[in-house]
mmCIF file of C-alpha atoms in Angstrom:
data_model
loop_
_atom_site.group_PDB
_atom_site.id
_atom_site.type_symbol
_atom_site.label_atom_id
_atom_site.label_comp_id
_atom_site.label_asym_id
_atom_site.label_seq_id
_atom_site.Cartn_x
_atom_site.Cartn_y
_atom_site.Cartn_z
ATOM 1 C CA MET E 151 37.458 -16.927 -32.912
ATOM 2 C CA ASN E 152 38.125 -14.912 -29.770
ATOM 3 C CA LEU E 153 35.141 -15.226 -27.338
ATOM 4 C CA GLY E 154 34.067 -12.445 -24.988
ATOM 5 C CA THR E 155 31.497 -12.414 -22.178
ATOM 6 C CA LEU E 156 28.233 -10.667 -23.060
ATOM 7 C CA PRO E 157 26.493 -8.293 -20.585
ATOM 8 C CA ALA E 158 23.569 -9.397 -18.422
ATOM 9 C CA SER E 159 24.641 -13.047 -18.331
ATOM 10 C CA TYR E 160 23.797 -13.579 -21.996
ATOM 11 C CA GLY E 161 26.702 -15.951 -22.400
ATOM 12 C CA ARG E 162 29.638 -15.600 -24.754
ATOM 13 C CA ASP E 163 30.098 -14.473 -28.348
ATOM 14 C CA SER E 164 32.824 -12.975 -30.463
ATOM 15 C CA SER E 165 34.868 -10.429 -28.563
ATOM 16 C CA SER E 166 33.960 -7.719 -31.097
ATOM 17 C CA ILE E 167 30.212 -8.217 -30.472
ATOM 18 C CA ALA E 168 30.824 -8.387 -26.712
ATOM 19 C CA SER E 169 32.842 -5.144 -26.834
ATOM 20 C CA LEU E 170 30.154 -3.453 -28.892
ATOM 21 C CA LEU E 171 27.383 -4.532 -26.456
ATOM 22 C CA TRP E 172 29.383 -3.536 -23.361
ATOM 23 C CA ALA E 173 30.203 -0.156 -24.891
ATOM 24 C CA ASN E 174 26.561 0.548 -25.758
ATOM 25 C CA THR E 175 25.009 -0.831 -22.595
ATOM 26 C CA ASN E 176 25.032 1.262 -19.478
ATOM 27 C CA TYR E 177 24.576 -1.917 -17.463
ATOM 28 C CA SER E 178 25.245 -0.508 -13.993
ATOM 29 C CA ALA E 179 22.862 2.412 -14.597
ATOM 30 C CA SER E 180 20.100 0.073 -15.763
ATOM 31 C CA LEU E 181 20.516 -1.998 -12.590
ATOM 32 C CA LEU E 182 20.194 1.146 -10.483
ATOM 33 C CA ASP E 183 17.057 2.106 -12.430
ATOM 34 C CA LEU E 184 15.521 -1.294 -11.716
ATOM 35 C CA ALA E 185 16.400 -1.101 -8.029
ATOM 36 C CA SER E 186 14.923 2.377 -7.637
ATOM 37 C CA LYS E 187 11.560 1.543 -9.236
ATOM 38 C CA LYS E 188 8.745 1.277 -6.747
ATOM 39 C CA SER E 189 7.004 -2.044 -6.378
ATOM 40 C CA ARG E 190 3.411 -2.266 -7.531
ATOM 41 C CA PHE E 191 2.640 -3.944 -4.208
ATOM 42 C CA PRO E 192 2.337 -2.340 -0.758
ATOM 43 C CA GLU E 193 5.734 -1.837 0.847
ATOM 44 C CA HIS E 194 4.818 -3.735 4.040
ATOM 45 C CA TRP E 195 4.360 -6.924 1.961
ATOM 46 C CA GLY E 196 8.069 -7.048 1.210
ATOM 47 C CA GLN E 197 9.461 -8.420 -2.030
ATOM 48 C CA PRO E 198 7.436 -10.834 -4.183
ATOM 49 C CA PRO E 199 8.784 -14.378 -4.535
ATOM 50 C CA ARG E 200 11.869 -14.559 -6.751
ATOM 51 C CA MET E 201 11.175 -18.100 -7.954
ATOM 52 C CA GLN E 202 7.840 -18.415 -9.717
ATOM 53 C CA THR E 203 6.058 -20.933 -11.879
ATOM 54 C CA MET E 204 5.807 -20.348 -15.624
ATOM 55 C CA ASP E 205 1.997 -20.245 -15.763
ATOM 56 C CA TYR E 206 0.021 -17.067 -16.426
ATOM 57 C CA ARG E 207 -3.233 -16.146 -14.749
ATOM 58 C CA THR E 208 -5.257 -13.238 -13.378
ATOM 59 C CA LEU E 209 -3.865 -12.046 -10.057
ATOM 60 C CA PRO E 210 -6.125 -11.279 -7.082
ATOM 61 C CA GLY E 211 -6.687 -7.729 -5.900
ATOM 62 C CA GLY E 212 -6.599 -6.212 -9.377
ATOM 63 C CA TYR E 213 -2.827 -6.648 -9.742
ATOM 64 C CA GLY E 214 -3.030 -7.718 -13.370
ATOM 65 C CA MET E 215 -1.582 -10.965 -14.653
ATOM 66 C CA GLY E 216 1.187 -13.188 -13.314
ATOM 67 C CA SER E 217 2.162 -16.619 -12.085
ATOM 68 C CA SER E 218 0.171 -18.765 -9.667
ATOM 69 C CA THR E 219 3.099 -18.420 -7.231
ATOM 70 C CA LEU E 220 2.683 -14.649 -7.317
ATOM 71 C CA ALA E 221 -1.107 -15.038 -7.018
ATOM 72 C CA GLY E 222 -0.688 -17.136 -3.870
ATOM 73 C CA TRP E 223 1.723 -14.590 -2.360
ATOM 74 C CA ILE E 224 -0.680 -11.717 -3.122
ATOM 75 C CA GLN E 225 -3.684 -13.588 -1.700
ATOM 76 C CA ALA E 226 -1.784 -14.454 1.494
ATOM 77 C CA ASN E 227 -0.871 -10.785 1.966
ATOM 78 C CA LEU E 228 -4.424 -9.634 1.227
ATOM 79 C CA ASP E 229 -5.689 -12.109 3.839
ATOM 80 C CA LYS E 230 -3.159 -10.816 6.412
ATOM 81 C CA ASP E 231 -4.203 -7.234 5.675
ATOM 82 C CA ALA E 232 -7.881 -8.132 6.053
ATOM 83 C CA ALA E 233 -7.190 -9.834 9.389
ATOM 84 C CA SER E 234 -5.298 -6.805 10.672
ATOM 85 C CA LEU E 235 -8.203 -4.556 9.608
ATOM 86 C CA LEU E 236 -10.541 -6.749 11.666
ATOM 87 C CA ASP E 237 -8.153 -6.346 14.604
ATOM 88 C CA LEU E 238 -8.225 -2.567 14.152
ATOM 89 C CA ALA E 239 -12.026 -2.581 13.996
ATOM 90 C CA SER E 240 -12.209 -4.300 17.370
ATOM 91 C CA LEU E 241 -10.154 -1.544 19.020
ATOM 92 C CA LYS E 242 -11.963 1.167 20.943
ATOM 93 C CA SER E 243 -13.165 4.178 19.014
ATOM 94 C CA ARG E 244 -11.104 7.343 19.253
ATOM 95 C CA PHE E 245 -14.284 9.141 20.284
ATOM 96 C CA PRO E 246 -16.045 8.968 23.683
ATOM 97 C CA GLU E 247 -18.267 5.901 23.954
ATOM 98 C CA HIS E 248 -21.402 7.894 24.838
ATOM 99 C CA TRP E 249 -21.237 9.624 21.425
ATOM 100 C CA GLY E 250 -22.049 6.357 19.688
ATOM 101 C CA GLN E 251 -20.742 5.458 16.257
ATOM 102 C CA PRO E 252 -19.552 8.192 13.881
ATOM 103 C CA PRO E 253 -21.571 8.701 10.686
ATOM 104 C CA MET E 254 -21.154 5.887 8.166
ATOM 105 C CA MET E 255 -21.787 8.122 5.130
ATOM 106 C CA GLN E 256 -19.306 10.975 4.899
ATOM 107 C CA THR E 257 -18.243 13.552 2.366
ATOM 108 C CA ARG E 258 -14.903 13.106 0.626
ATOM 109 C CA ASP E 259 -13.347 16.389 1.720
ATOM 110 C CA LEU E 260 -10.556 16.675 4.269
ATOM 111 C CA ARG E 261 -10.342 19.249 7.019
ATOM 112 C CA THR E 262 -9.064 19.649 10.554
ATOM 113 C CA LEU E 263 -11.522 18.164 13.033
ATOM 114 C CA PRO E 264 -12.592 20.017 16.184
ATOM 115 C CA GLY E 265 -11.455 18.877 19.612
ATOM 116 C CA GLY E 266 -8.017 17.763 18.441
ATOM 117 C CA TYR E 267 -9.324 14.673 16.633
ATOM 118 C CA GLY E 268 -6.983 15.062 13.664
ATOM 119 C CA LYS E 269 -8.291 15.305 10.125
ATOM 120 C CA GLY E 270 -11.459 14.002 8.517
ATOM 121 C CA SER E 271 -14.518 14.918 6.490
ATOM 122 C CA SER E 272 -16.771 17.904 7.115
ATOM 123 C CA THR E 273 -19.546 15.403 7.952
ATOM 124 C CA LEU E 274 -17.379 13.971 10.727
ATOM 125 C CA ALA E 275 -16.436 17.497 11.851
ATOM 126 C CA ARG E 276 -20.117 18.475 12.232
ATOM 127 C CA TRP E 277 -20.838 15.248 14.168
ATOM 128 C CA ILE E 278 -17.900 15.866 16.520
ATOM 129 C CA GLN E 279 -18.848 19.504 17.047
ATOM 130 C CA ALA E 280 -22.482 18.564 17.798
ATOM 131 C CA ASN E 281 -21.313 16.020 20.394
ATOM 132 C CA LEU E 282 -18.852 18.483 21.924
ATOM 133 C CA ASP E 283 -21.675 21.031 22.184
ATOM 134 C CA LYS E 284 -23.969 18.439 23.854
ATOM 135 C CA ASP E 285 -21.210 17.551 26.327
ATOM 136 C CA THR E 286 -20.658 21.240 27.118
ATOM 137 C CA SER E 287 -24.415 21.778 27.632
ATOM 138 C CA ALA E 288 -24.639 18.716 29.879
ATOM 139 C CA LYS E 289 -21.770 20.002 32.048
ATOM 140 C CA ILE E 290 -23.411 23.418 32.350
ATOM 141 C CA LEU E 291 -26.720 21.791 33.412
ATOM 142 C CA MET E 292 -24.920 19.667 36.020
ATOM 143 C CA ILE E 293 -23.368 22.687 37.714
#
């Protein structure tokens, strides 16, 4: 029997079966398809571990099911993200300090904010505009 190499590292078999599989498998295109698929994880996490254990469990963060190796990698990245959010929370507000904290409860719409503060909810826009008006009134009274 004449042996041929099968696609995708499936070993060897008769050359007629190997020829048939190679002819009916667009192997390079399927590799490109796999490479172009987006990861289900945030891009800044990088690639998940290539070597994983063969167990199966619920993954943290609502990522479905997978190995405990993958679960550990996800949890470590979630912890890093949480720590960086705490770092961001400790930064100064983008609004003047004398305005206090912006409203905690906000609508879910998106619009351009007054005063060049970017985009945000209409609740935030009203709060900014009210504070801008107060600041303008205070400057007029000082003059």
